[in-house]
PDB file of C-alpha atoms in Angstrom:
ATOM      1  CA  MET A 268     -35.815  37.894  30.275  1.00 39.00           C
ATOM      2  CA  ASN A 269     -38.850  36.194  31.895  1.00 38.00           C
ATOM      3  CA  GLY A 270     -38.503  32.426  32.188  1.00 41.00           C
ATOM      4  CA  GLY A 271     -34.711  32.519  31.690  1.00 40.00           C
ATOM      5  CA  PRO A 272     -32.266  31.005  34.173  1.00 38.00           C
ATOM      6  CA  ALA A 273     -31.248  33.149  37.092  1.00 38.00           C
ATOM      7  CA  THR A 274     -27.615  33.345  38.146  1.00 38.00           C
ATOM      8  CA  GLY A 275     -26.470  33.013  41.712  1.00 40.00           C
ATOM      9  CA  GLY A 276     -23.032  32.198  43.102  1.00 40.00           C
ATOM     10  CA  GLY A 277     -21.742  31.337  39.633  1.00 41.00           C
ATOM     11  CA  HIS A 278     -24.255  28.429  39.139  1.00 38.00           C
ATOM     12  CA  ALA A 279     -27.253  28.329  36.799  1.00 37.00           C
ATOM     13  CA  VAL A 280     -30.489  28.004  38.802  1.00 38.00           C
ATOM     14  CA  VAL A 281     -33.796  26.750  37.363  1.00 37.00           C
ATOM     15  CA  ARG A 282     -36.823  28.602  38.597  1.00 37.00           C
ATOM     16  CA  PRO A 283     -39.096  26.304  40.667  1.00 37.00           C
ATOM     17  CA  ARG A 284     -42.136  26.831  38.449  1.00 37.00           C
ATOM     18  CA  SER A 285     -40.163  25.999  35.281  1.00 41.00           C
ATOM     19  CA  ALA A 286     -38.728  22.840  36.832  1.00 38.00           C
ATOM     20  CA  VAL A 287     -42.091  21.586  38.033  1.00 34.00           C
ATOM     21  CA  ALA A 288     -43.689  22.250  34.653  1.00 38.00           C
ATOM     22  CA  ALA A 289     -40.934  20.367  32.884  1.00 38.00           C
ATOM     23  CA  LEU A 290     -41.278  17.338  35.177  1.00 33.00           C
ATOM     24  CA  VAL A 291     -45.046  17.247  34.736  1.00 34.00           C
ATOM     25  CA  ALA A 292     -44.680  17.416  30.953  1.00 39.00           C
ATOM     26  CA  ALA A 293     -42.148  14.575  31.022  1.00 38.00           C
ATOM     27  CA  ALA A 294     -44.444  12.426  33.152  1.00 38.00           C
ATOM     28  CA  VAL A 295     -47.419  12.974  30.828  1.00 34.00           C
ATOM     29  CA  LEU A 296     -45.286  12.108  27.811  1.00 37.00           C
ATOM     30  CA  GLY A 297     -44.084   8.977  29.558  1.00 41.00           C
ATOM     31  CA  LEU A 298     -47.611   7.772  30.218  1.00 34.00           C
ATOM     32  CA  VAL A 299     -48.531   8.193  26.564  1.00 36.00           C
ATOM     33  CA  THR A 300     -45.411   6.695  24.961  1.00 40.00           C
ATOM     34  CA  GLY A 301     -44.264   4.313  27.636  1.00 40.00           C
ATOM     35  CA  ARG A 302     -40.929   6.130  27.846  1.00 40.00           C
ATOM     36  CA  PHE A 303     -40.040   8.711  30.482  1.00 37.00           C
ATOM     37  CA  LEU A 304     -37.738  11.423  29.134  1.00 39.00           C
ATOM     38  CA  LEU A 305     -36.203  14.092  31.278  1.00 38.00           C
ATOM     39  CA  PRO A 306     -35.678  17.498  29.700  1.00 42.00           C
ATOM     40  CA  SER A 307     -32.200  18.545  28.637  1.00 41.00           C
ATOM     41  CA  PRO A 308     -30.200  20.406  31.262  1.00 40.00           C
ATOM     42  CA  PRO A 309     -30.452  24.171  31.095  1.00 41.00           C
ATOM     43  CA  GLY A 310     -27.967  25.835  28.746  1.00 40.00           C
ATOM     44  CA  ALA A 311     -27.418  22.719  26.606  1.00 38.00           C
ATOM     45  CA  ASP A 312     -27.522  23.479  22.871  1.00 38.00           C
ATOM     46  CA  VAL A 313     -29.157  20.317  21.537  1.00 35.00           C
ATOM     47  CA  ASP A 314     -30.895  20.274  18.187  1.00 37.00           C
ATOM     48  CA  PRO A 315     -33.686  17.653  18.412  1.00 34.00           C
ATOM     49  CA  ALA A 316     -33.592  17.174  14.627  1.00 35.00           C
ATOM     50  CA  ALA A 317     -29.874  16.462  14.533  1.00 36.00           C
ATOM     51  CA  GLY A 318     -28.676  12.861  14.226  1.00 36.00           C
ATOM     52  CA  PRO A 319     -26.261  11.183  16.611  1.00 34.00           C
ATOM     53  CA  VAL A 320     -22.759  12.539  16.781  1.00 31.00           C
ATOM     54  CA  THR A 321     -20.179   9.892  15.922  1.00 30.00           C
ATOM     55  CA  ALA A 322     -16.576  10.009  17.001  1.00 30.00           C
ATOM     56  CA  ALA A 323     -13.753  10.090  14.506  1.00 31.00           C
ATOM     57  CA  GLY A 324     -13.216   6.717  12.890  1.00 32.00           C
ATOM     58  CA  GLY A 325     -16.932   6.038  12.655  1.00 32.00           C
ATOM     59  CA  ALA A 326     -18.272   9.319  11.372  1.00 32.00           C
ATOM     60  CA  SER A 327     -21.505   9.142   9.445  1.00 31.00           C
ATOM     61  CA  GLN A 328     -21.502  10.263   5.835  1.00 32.00           C
ATOM     62  CA  GLY A 329     -21.664  13.988   5.338  1.00 33.00           C
ATOM     63  CA  ALA A 330     -20.281  14.775   8.804  1.00 33.00           C
ATOM     64  CA  SER A 331     -16.867  16.292   9.194  1.00 33.00           C
ATOM     65  CA  ALA A 332     -14.953  17.744  12.095  1.00 34.00           C
ATOM     66  CA  PRO A 333     -14.587  21.541  12.085  1.00 34.00           C
ATOM     67  CA  ALA A 334     -11.203  22.759  10.986  1.00 33.00           C
ATOM     68  CA  THR A 335      -9.033  24.490  13.553  1.00 32.00           C
ATOM     69  CA  PRO A 336      -8.069  27.964  12.343  1.00 34.00           C
ATOM     70  CA  GLY A 337      -4.406  28.144  11.490  1.00 35.00           C
ATOM     71  CA  ALA A 338      -3.823  24.404  11.906  1.00 33.00           C
ATOM     72  CA  SER A 339      -2.326  22.314   9.122  1.00 32.00           C
ATOM     73  CA  VAL A 340      -3.168  18.675   8.437  1.00 30.00           C
ATOM     74  CA  PRO A 341       0.016  16.608   8.129  1.00 31.00           C
ATOM     75  CA  THR A 342       0.313  14.276   5.139  1.00 30.00           C
ATOM     76  CA  PRO A 343       1.810  10.900   6.051  1.00 29.00           C
ATOM     77  CA  ALA A 344       5.111  10.258   4.336  1.00 31.00           C
ATOM     78  CA  PRO A 345       5.442   6.971   2.432  1.00 35.00           C
ATOM     79  CA  SER A 346       6.478   4.289   4.884  1.00 34.00           C
ATOM     80  CA  ALA A 347       9.969   2.928   4.592  1.00 35.00           C
ATOM     81  CA  SER A 348       9.828  -0.573   3.225  1.00 36.00           C
ATOM     82  CA  GLY A 349      11.144  -3.374   5.362  1.00 37.00           C
ATOM     83  CA  SER A 350      10.659  -7.057   5.859  1.00 36.00           C
ATOM     84  CA  GLY A 351       7.135  -6.322   7.038  1.00 37.00           C
ATOM     85  CA  SER A 352       4.270  -4.705   5.171  1.00 37.00           C
ATOM     86  CA  GLY A 353       3.811  -1.022   4.517  1.00 39.00           C
ATOM     87  CA  SER A 354       0.723   0.999   3.764  1.00 38.00           C
ATOM     88  CA  ALA A 355       0.109   4.082   1.661  1.00 40.00           C
ATOM     89  CA  SER A 356      -3.208   5.716   2.255  1.00 38.00           C
ATOM     90  CA  GLY A 357      -3.425   9.450   1.861  1.00 40.00           C
ATOM     91  CA  SER A 358      -5.017  11.582   4.541  1.00 39.00           C
ATOM     92  CA  GLY A 359      -8.752  11.533   3.973  1.00 45.00           C
ATOM     93  CA  SER A 360      -8.519   9.368   0.840  1.00 56.00           C
ATOM     94  CA  ALA A 361     -10.089   5.959   0.402  1.00 65.00           C
ATOM     95  CA  ALA A 362      -7.860   2.917   0.241  1.00 66.00           C
ATOM     96  CA  PRO A 363      -7.187   1.666  -3.303  1.00 75.00           C
ATOM     97  CA  THR A 364      -9.128  -1.308  -4.577  1.00 83.00           C
ATOM     98  CA  GLY A 365      -7.853  -4.188  -6.661  1.00 89.00           C
ATOM     99  CA  ALA A 366      -8.011  -3.866 -10.436  1.00 90.00           C
ATOM    100  CA  THR A 367     -10.404  -5.779 -12.660  1.00 89.00           C
ATOM    101  CA  GLY A 368     -10.736  -6.211 -16.407  1.00 90.00           C
ATOM    102  CA  PRO A 369      -7.986  -6.494 -19.001  1.00 94.00           C
ATOM    103  CA  VAL A 370      -4.509  -5.028 -18.569  1.00 95.00           C
ATOM    104  CA  THR A 371      -3.708  -2.225 -21.017  1.00 96.00           C
ATOM    105  CA  THR A 372      -0.600  -0.127 -21.611  1.00 95.00           C
ATOM    106  CA  ALA A 373      -2.140   2.448 -19.232  1.00 96.00           C
ATOM    107  CA  ASN A 374      -1.475  -0.020 -16.407  1.00 97.00           C
ATOM    108  CA  LEU A 375       2.262  -0.124 -17.116  1.00 98.00           C
ATOM    109  CA  LEU A 376       4.942   2.001 -15.499  1.00 97.00           C
ATOM    110  CA  GLY A 377       5.910   5.181 -17.351  1.00 96.00           C
ATOM    111  CA  PRO A 378       9.207   7.145 -17.508  1.00 95.00           C
ATOM    112  CA  GLU A 379       7.834   9.822 -15.162  1.00 94.00           C
ATOM    113  CA  ALA A 380       7.983   7.329 -12.267  1.00 95.00           C
ATOM    114  CA  PHE A 381      11.755   7.765 -12.129  1.00 93.00           C
ATOM    115  CA  GLY A 382      11.732  11.545 -12.007  1.00 83.00           C
ATOM    116  CA  PRO A 383      14.561  13.986 -12.711  1.00 78.00           C
ATOM    117  CA  ASP A 384      16.184  13.297  -9.321  1.00 69.00           C
ATOM    118  CA  ALA A 385      17.144   9.795 -10.491  1.00 74.00           C
ATOM    119  CA  GLY A 386      19.647  11.342 -12.894  1.00 81.00           C
ATOM    120  CA  ILE A 387      18.777   8.923 -15.696  1.00 88.00           C
ATOM    121  CA  GLY A 388      18.002  11.367 -18.485  1.00 87.00           C
ATOM    122  CA  GLN A 389      15.485  10.866 -21.268  1.00 91.00           C
ATOM    123  CA  ILE A 390      13.747   7.492 -21.184  1.00 95.00           C
ATOM    124  CA  HIS A 391      12.272   5.838 -24.270  1.00 96.00           C
ATOM    125  CA  VAL A 392       9.419   3.332 -24.102  1.00 97.00           C
ATOM    126  CA  ALA A 393       8.862   0.242 -26.247  1.00 97.00           C
ATOM    127  CA  ASP A 394       5.871  -2.082 -25.884  1.00 97.00           C
ATOM    128  CA  ARG A 395       4.873  -5.466 -27.225  1.00 97.00           C
ATOM    129  CA  TYR A 396       2.348  -8.200 -26.448  1.00 97.00           C
ATOM    130  CA  GLY A 397       3.114 -11.916 -26.322  1.00 95.00           C
ATOM    131  CA  ASP A 398       5.349 -14.287 -24.423  1.00 94.00           C
ATOM    132  CA  GLY A 399       9.014 -14.226 -23.491  1.00 92.00           C
ATOM    133  CA  HIS A 400      11.527 -14.054 -20.674  1.00 90.00           C
ATOM    134  CA  TYR A 401      10.283 -11.928 -17.810  1.00 88.00           C
ATOM    135  CA  ALA A 402      13.431 -10.901 -15.894  1.00 83.00           C
ATOM    136  CA  ASN A 403      14.000 -14.478 -14.796  1.00 78.00           C
ATOM    137  CA  PRO A 404      17.775 -14.765 -14.300  1.00 80.00           C
ATOM    138  CA  VAL A 405      20.087 -17.720 -14.799  1.00 79.00           C
ATOM    139  CA  CYS A 406      19.877 -18.714 -11.144  1.00 83.00           C
ATOM    140  CA  THR A 407      16.154 -19.461 -11.606  1.00 79.00           C
ATOM    141  CA  GLY A 408      16.266 -21.086 -15.023  1.00 80.00           C
ATOM    142  CA  GLU A 409      15.478 -18.185 -17.390  1.00 84.00           C
ATOM    143  CA  LYS A 410      11.951 -19.434 -18.077  1.00 89.00           C
ATOM    144  CA  THR A 411       9.399 -17.622 -20.160  1.00 91.00           C
ATOM    145  CA  LEU A 412       6.148 -16.437 -18.624  1.00 92.00           C
ATOM    146  CA  THR A 413       4.213 -19.254 -20.292  1.00 92.00           C
ATOM    147  CA  GLU A 414       6.697 -21.840 -19.058  1.00 91.00           C
ATOM    148  CA  THR A 415       6.240 -20.638 -15.480  1.00 91.00           C
ATOM    149  CA  LEU A 416       2.491 -20.038 -15.433  1.00 92.00           C
ATOM    150  CA  GLY A 417       1.161 -21.889 -18.459  1.00 87.00           C
ATOM    151  CA  GLY A 418      -1.019 -18.880 -19.199  1.00 76.00           C
ATOM    152  CA  PRO A 419      -1.641 -16.683 -22.250  1.00 79.00           C
ATOM    153  CA  GLY A 420       0.453 -13.747 -23.411  1.00 90.00           C
ATOM    154  CA  ALA A 421       1.205 -10.580 -21.495  1.00 96.00           C
ATOM    155  CA  HIS A 422       2.113  -6.938 -22.012  1.00 97.00           C
ATOM    156  CA  PHE A 423       5.861  -6.288 -22.111  1.00 97.00           C
ATOM    157  CA  ARG A 424       7.287  -2.782 -21.682  1.00 98.00           C
ATOM    158  CA  GLY A 425      10.918  -1.715 -21.890  1.00 97.00           C
ATOM    159  CA  LEU A 426      12.164   1.621 -20.552  1.00 97.00           C
ATOM    160  CA  MET A 427      15.535   2.522 -22.064  1.00 97.00           C
ATOM    161  CA  THR A 428      17.866   5.471 -22.476  1.00 95.00           C
ATOM    162  CA  GLY A 429      19.015   4.327 -25.938  1.00 93.00           C
ATOM    163  CA  LEU A 430      17.079   3.762 -29.148  1.00 94.00           C
ATOM    164  CA  ARG A 431      18.876   0.587 -30.219  1.00 96.00           C
ATOM    165  CA  THR A 432      16.969  -2.516 -29.146  1.00 96.00           C
ATOM    166  CA  ASP A 433      17.431  -6.262 -29.267  1.00 95.00           C
ATOM    167  CA  PRO A 434      16.451  -7.583 -32.747  1.00 94.00           C
ATOM    168  CA  GLY A 435      14.311 -10.298 -31.175  1.00 92.00           C
ATOM    169  CA  ASP A 436      12.627  -8.174 -28.491  1.00 95.00           C
ATOM    170  CA  PRO A 437      12.116  -4.393 -28.751  1.00 96.00           C
ATOM    171  CA  THR A 438      11.600  -4.121 -24.975  1.00 97.00           C
ATOM    172  CA  LEU A 439      15.247  -5.074 -24.381  1.00 96.00           C
ATOM    173  CA  ALA A 440      18.028  -2.569 -25.044  1.00 96.00           C
ATOM    174  CA  ALA A 441      20.781  -3.684 -27.405  1.00 96.00           C
ATOM    175  CA  ASP A 442      23.258  -2.417 -24.830  1.00 95.00           C
ATOM    176  CA  SER A 443      22.288  -3.635 -21.356  1.00 92.00           C
ATOM    177  CA  ALA A 444      23.691  -0.416 -19.872  1.00 94.00           C
ATOM    178  CA  ASP A 445      20.794   1.441 -21.576  1.00 96.00           C
ATOM    179  CA  GLN A 446      18.081  -0.626 -19.883  1.00 96.00           C
ATOM    180  CA  VAL A 447      16.329   1.365 -17.137  1.00 97.00           C
ATOM    181  CA  ALA A 448      13.529  -1.063 -16.348  1.00 97.00           C
ATOM    182  CA  ARG A 449      11.295  -3.721 -17.884  1.00 97.00           C
ATOM    183  CA  GLU A 450       7.780  -4.672 -16.843  1.00 97.00           C
ATOM    184  CA  VAL A 451       5.589  -7.641 -17.743  1.00 97.00           C
ATOM    185  CA  ALA A 452       1.905  -7.560 -16.756  1.00 97.00           C
ATOM    186  CA  ALA A 453      -1.239  -9.567 -17.474  1.00 97.00           C
ATOM    187  CA  GLU A 454      -4.642 -10.374 -16.034  1.00 96.00           C
ATOM    188  CA  ALA A 455      -5.955 -13.599 -14.539  1.00 95.00           C
ATOM    189  CA  ARG A 456      -9.492 -14.980 -14.625  1.00 94.00           C
ATOM    190  CA  SER A 457      -9.991 -14.377 -10.898  1.00 95.00           C
ATOM    191  CA  ARG A 458      -8.401 -12.665  -7.925  1.00 96.00           C
ATOM    192  CA  SER A 459      -7.383 -15.961  -6.361  1.00 95.00           C
ATOM    193  CA  LEU A 460      -5.666 -17.041  -9.572  1.00 95.00           C
ATOM    194  CA  ALA A 461      -3.818 -13.710  -9.774  1.00 96.00           C
ATOM    195  CA  GLN A 462      -2.655 -14.264  -6.211  1.00 96.00           C
ATOM    196  CA  ASN A 463      -1.494 -17.768  -7.131  1.00 96.00           C
ATOM    197  CA  PHE A 464       0.397 -16.469 -10.174  1.00 95.00           C
ATOM    198  CA  SER A 465       2.128 -13.698  -8.210  1.00 96.00           C
ATOM    199  CA  GLN A 466       3.199 -16.139  -5.512  1.00 96.00           C
ATOM    200  CA  ARG A 467       4.674 -18.491  -8.105  1.00 94.00           C
ATOM    201  CA  LEU A 468       6.494 -15.643  -9.831  1.00 94.00           C
ATOM    202  CA  LEU A 469       7.962 -14.550  -6.517  1.00 95.00           C
ATOM    203  CA  LEU A 470       9.083 -18.074  -5.647  1.00 93.00           C
ATOM    204  CA  GLU A 471      10.937 -18.185  -8.963  1.00 92.00           C
ATOM    205  CA  GLN A 472      13.158 -15.351  -7.727  1.00 93.00           C
ATOM    206  CA  VAL A 473      13.874 -16.672  -4.227  1.00 92.00           C
ATOM    207  CA  PRO A 474      16.828 -18.942  -5.238  1.00 93.00           C
ATOM    208  CA  CYS A 475      18.737 -15.798  -6.218  1.00 95.00           C
ATOM    209  CA  GLN A 476      18.807 -14.724  -2.555  1.00 96.00           C
ATOM    210  CA  GLU A 477      21.571 -17.242  -1.889  1.00 95.00           C
ATOM    211  CA  GLU A 478      24.615 -17.289  -4.147  1.00 94.00           C
ATOM    212  CA  ALA A 479      28.305 -18.043  -3.797  1.00 95.00           C
ATOM    213  CA  PRO A 480      30.354 -15.089  -2.491  1.00 96.00           C
ATOM    214  CA  GLY A 481      31.369 -12.804  -5.318  1.00 96.00           C
ATOM    215  CA  HIS A 482      28.210 -13.489  -7.361  1.00 95.00           C
ATOM    216  CA  TRP A 483      25.519 -10.826  -7.676  1.00 95.00           C
ATOM    217  CA  ILE A 484      22.608 -11.534  -5.361  1.00 96.00           C
ATOM    218  CA  TYR A 485      19.083 -10.473  -4.379  1.00 97.00           C
ATOM    219  CA  GLY A 486      18.474  -9.042  -0.926  1.00 97.00           C
ATOM    220  CA  LYS A 487      15.685  -9.846   1.513  1.00 96.00           C
ATOM    221  CA  THR A 488      12.069  -9.668   0.394  1.00 97.00           C
ATOM    222  CA  ARG A 489      10.322  -6.401   1.201  1.00 96.00           C
ATOM    223  CA  THR A 490       6.543  -6.078   1.093  1.00 96.00           C
ATOM    224  CA  LEU A 491       4.255  -3.163   0.242  1.00 95.00           C
ATOM    225  CA  ARG A 492       0.533  -3.498   0.922  1.00 95.00           C
ATOM    226  CA  LEU A 493      -1.826  -0.760  -0.253  1.00 93.00           C
ATOM    227  CA  ALA A 494      -4.955  -2.909   0.243  1.00 94.00           C
ATOM    228  CA  PRO A 495      -5.638  -6.606   0.977  1.00 92.00           C
ATOM    229  CA  ASP A 496      -5.358  -7.506  -2.705  1.00 93.00           C
ATOM    230  CA  VAL A 497      -3.024  -4.698  -3.809  1.00 96.00           C
ATOM    231  CA  THR A 498       0.452  -5.866  -2.817  1.00 97.00           C
ATOM    232  CA  ALA A 499       4.029  -5.938  -4.055  1.00 98.00           C
ATOM    233  CA  SER A 500       7.076  -7.901  -2.969  1.00 97.00           C
ATOM    234  CA  TRP A 501      10.472  -6.682  -4.081  1.00 98.00           C
ATOM    235  CA  MET A 502      14.117  -7.585  -3.615  1.00 97.00           C
ATOM    236  CA  GLY A 503      17.100  -5.331  -4.162  1.00 97.00           C
ATOM    237  CA  THR A 504      20.015  -6.336  -6.392  1.00 97.00           C
ATOM    238  CA  TYR A 505      23.485  -6.373  -4.830  1.00 97.00           C
ATOM    239  CA  GLN A 506      26.648  -6.488  -6.886  1.00 95.00           C
ATOM    240  CA  GLY A 507      29.038  -9.383  -6.455  1.00 96.00           C
ATOM    241  CA  PHE A 508      31.692  -7.491  -4.487  1.00 96.00           C
ATOM    242  CA  LEU A 509      29.061  -6.861  -1.770  1.00 97.00           C
ATOM    243  CA  ASN A 510      28.273 -10.567  -1.475  1.00 96.00           C
ATOM    244  CA  THR A 511      30.917 -11.828   0.921  1.00 96.00           C
ATOM    245  CA  THR A 512      28.875 -14.380   2.887  1.00 96.00           C
ATOM    246  CA  GLY A 513      26.528 -15.952   0.352  1.00 96.00           C
ATOM    247  CA  THR A 514      23.668 -13.610   1.261  1.00 96.00           C
ATOM    248  CA  ALA A 515      23.075  -9.903   0.698  1.00 96.00           C
ATOM    249  CA  PRO A 516      24.443  -7.489   3.308  1.00 96.00           C
ATOM    250  CA  ASP A 517      21.931  -5.702   5.533  1.00 93.00           C
ATOM    251  CA  ASP A 518      23.982  -2.532   5.874  1.00 94.00           C
ATOM    252  CA  LYS A 519      24.445  -1.742   2.168  1.00 96.00           C
ATOM    253  CA  GLU A 520      22.190  -0.139  -0.407  1.00 97.00           C
ATOM    254  CA  PRO A 521      20.920  -2.169  -3.382  1.00 97.00           C
ATOM    255  CA  CYS A 522      21.478  -1.216  -6.999  1.00 97.00           C
ATOM    256  CA  GLY A 523      18.016  -1.670  -8.525  1.00 96.00           C
ATOM    257  CA  GLY A 524      16.031  -4.851  -8.021  1.00 97.00           C
ATOM    258  CA  ILE A 525      12.983  -6.879  -8.962  1.00 97.00           C
ATOM    259  CA  ALA A 526       9.352  -6.687  -7.838  1.00 97.00           C
ATOM    260  CA  VAL A 527       6.334  -8.961  -8.184  1.00 97.00           C
ATOM    261  CA  LEU A 528       3.077  -6.997  -8.286  1.00 98.00           C
ATOM    262  CA  ARG A 529      -0.575  -7.895  -7.767  1.00 98.00           C
ATOM    263  CA  SER A 530      -3.681  -5.718  -7.918  1.00 97.00           C
ATOM    264  CA  GLY A 531      -6.997  -7.567  -7.945  1.00 97.00           C
ATOM    265  CA  THR A 532      -6.930  -9.741 -11.059  1.00 97.00           C
ATOM    266  CA  HIS A 533      -3.783  -8.073 -12.435  1.00 97.00           C
ATOM    267  CA  TYR A 534      -0.281  -9.382 -11.783  1.00 97.00           C
ATOM    268  CA  GLY A 535       3.165  -8.581 -13.075  1.00 96.00           C
ATOM    269  CA  VAL A 536       6.933  -8.446 -12.672  1.00 97.00           C
ATOM    270  CA  LEU A 537       8.996  -5.273 -12.701  1.00 97.00           C
ATOM    271  CA  GLU A 538      12.772  -5.415 -13.062  1.00 97.00           C
ATOM    272  CA  VAL A 539      14.645  -2.174 -12.352  1.00 97.00           C
ATOM    273  CA  ASP A 540      18.103  -2.131 -13.933  1.00 96.00           C
ATOM    274  CA  ALA A 541      18.808   1.484 -12.981  1.00 96.00           C
ATOM    275  CA  CYS A 542      21.000   1.645  -9.880  1.00 95.00           C
ATOM    276  CA  LEU A 543      18.382   2.791  -7.373  1.00 95.00           C
ATOM    277  CA  GLY A 544      18.749   2.568  -3.604  1.00 95.00           C
ATOM    278  CA  THR A 545      16.128   1.383  -1.122  1.00 96.00           C
ATOM    279  CA  ALA A 546      14.082   4.592  -0.890  1.00 95.00           C
ATOM    280  CA  ALA A 547      14.011   5.122  -4.672  1.00 95.00           C
ATOM    281  CA  MET A 548      13.144   1.468  -5.321  1.00 96.00           C
ATOM    282  CA  ASP A 549      10.328   1.638  -2.785  1.00 96.00           C
ATOM    283  CA  ARG A 550       8.962   4.737  -4.512  1.00 95.00           C
ATOM    284  CA  VAL A 551       9.104   3.239  -8.017  1.00 97.00           C
ATOM    285  CA  VAL A 552       7.574  -0.082  -6.926  1.00 97.00           C
ATOM    286  CA  ARG A 553       4.805   1.777  -5.100  1.00 96.00           C
ATOM    287  CA  THR A 554       4.057   3.786  -8.247  1.00 96.00           C
ATOM    288  CA  ALA A 555       3.967   0.656 -10.415  1.00 97.00           C
ATOM    289  CA  LEU A 556       1.646  -1.078  -7.960  1.00 97.00           C
ATOM    290  CA  SER A 557      -0.723   1.895  -7.785  1.00 95.00           C
ATOM    291  CA  GLN A 558      -0.879   2.019 -11.585  1.00 95.00           C
ATOM    292  CA  LEU A 559      -1.349  -1.707 -12.157  1.00 95.00           C
TER     293      LEU A 559
END
């Protein structure tokens, strides 16, 4: 084809007349615009109308990398919770944002969070709104939510395997062995106040991390962080025979536990009475936090 590049010795060669014409055109354009632009090298497929190409991590909206045929995109597994913070962001999904507005029953944990693999059986739900004890054990004074925070009422939800409940509180099972979990959640007037409330609720549980040998005890605090203002701190429960030193053992699995949750202006406490180990507790707490 006339005007096309000739090949010689395996290298693309620009015909002299084409090169000279290109340089002259660039010089004329430079005199007019004040900018001297050299033509693109031969063989380069550059679309002048296309915008800049941005590397992954800063891709402009609407741009996506081409898929590799036959390749699969791995989905990150939920991080194991530890003394540090974990994250849970799905591949290609935006990070969750903190909640706003009033808490409703839709924000509370449901029976499906435990799944059939937990071996619990059918779970019944009972809700109420008001004040009351919020899984605050004897070692922290058994205060009510209002006594601790001085705030208004909250949503209480009990998850139980039995239908018989405490006469004074339908979210508590009449037989403690039937209690699967219990959650208390409310909203604050601002994000900073919700953060303050969640910190105070967590501090109420800390004394239970040190108890005389033989007494049940809470383990170390584990933190989940799905976003800057979507966080949970939870501690596993260890039975008394595992407490031989006054603190929880590091090499044993917990049997349920307690979590303090915060999402934006929402905050809450989740107590899991079902005997769940670390991985199952992490999964349930993560679900509760995502829903709050």
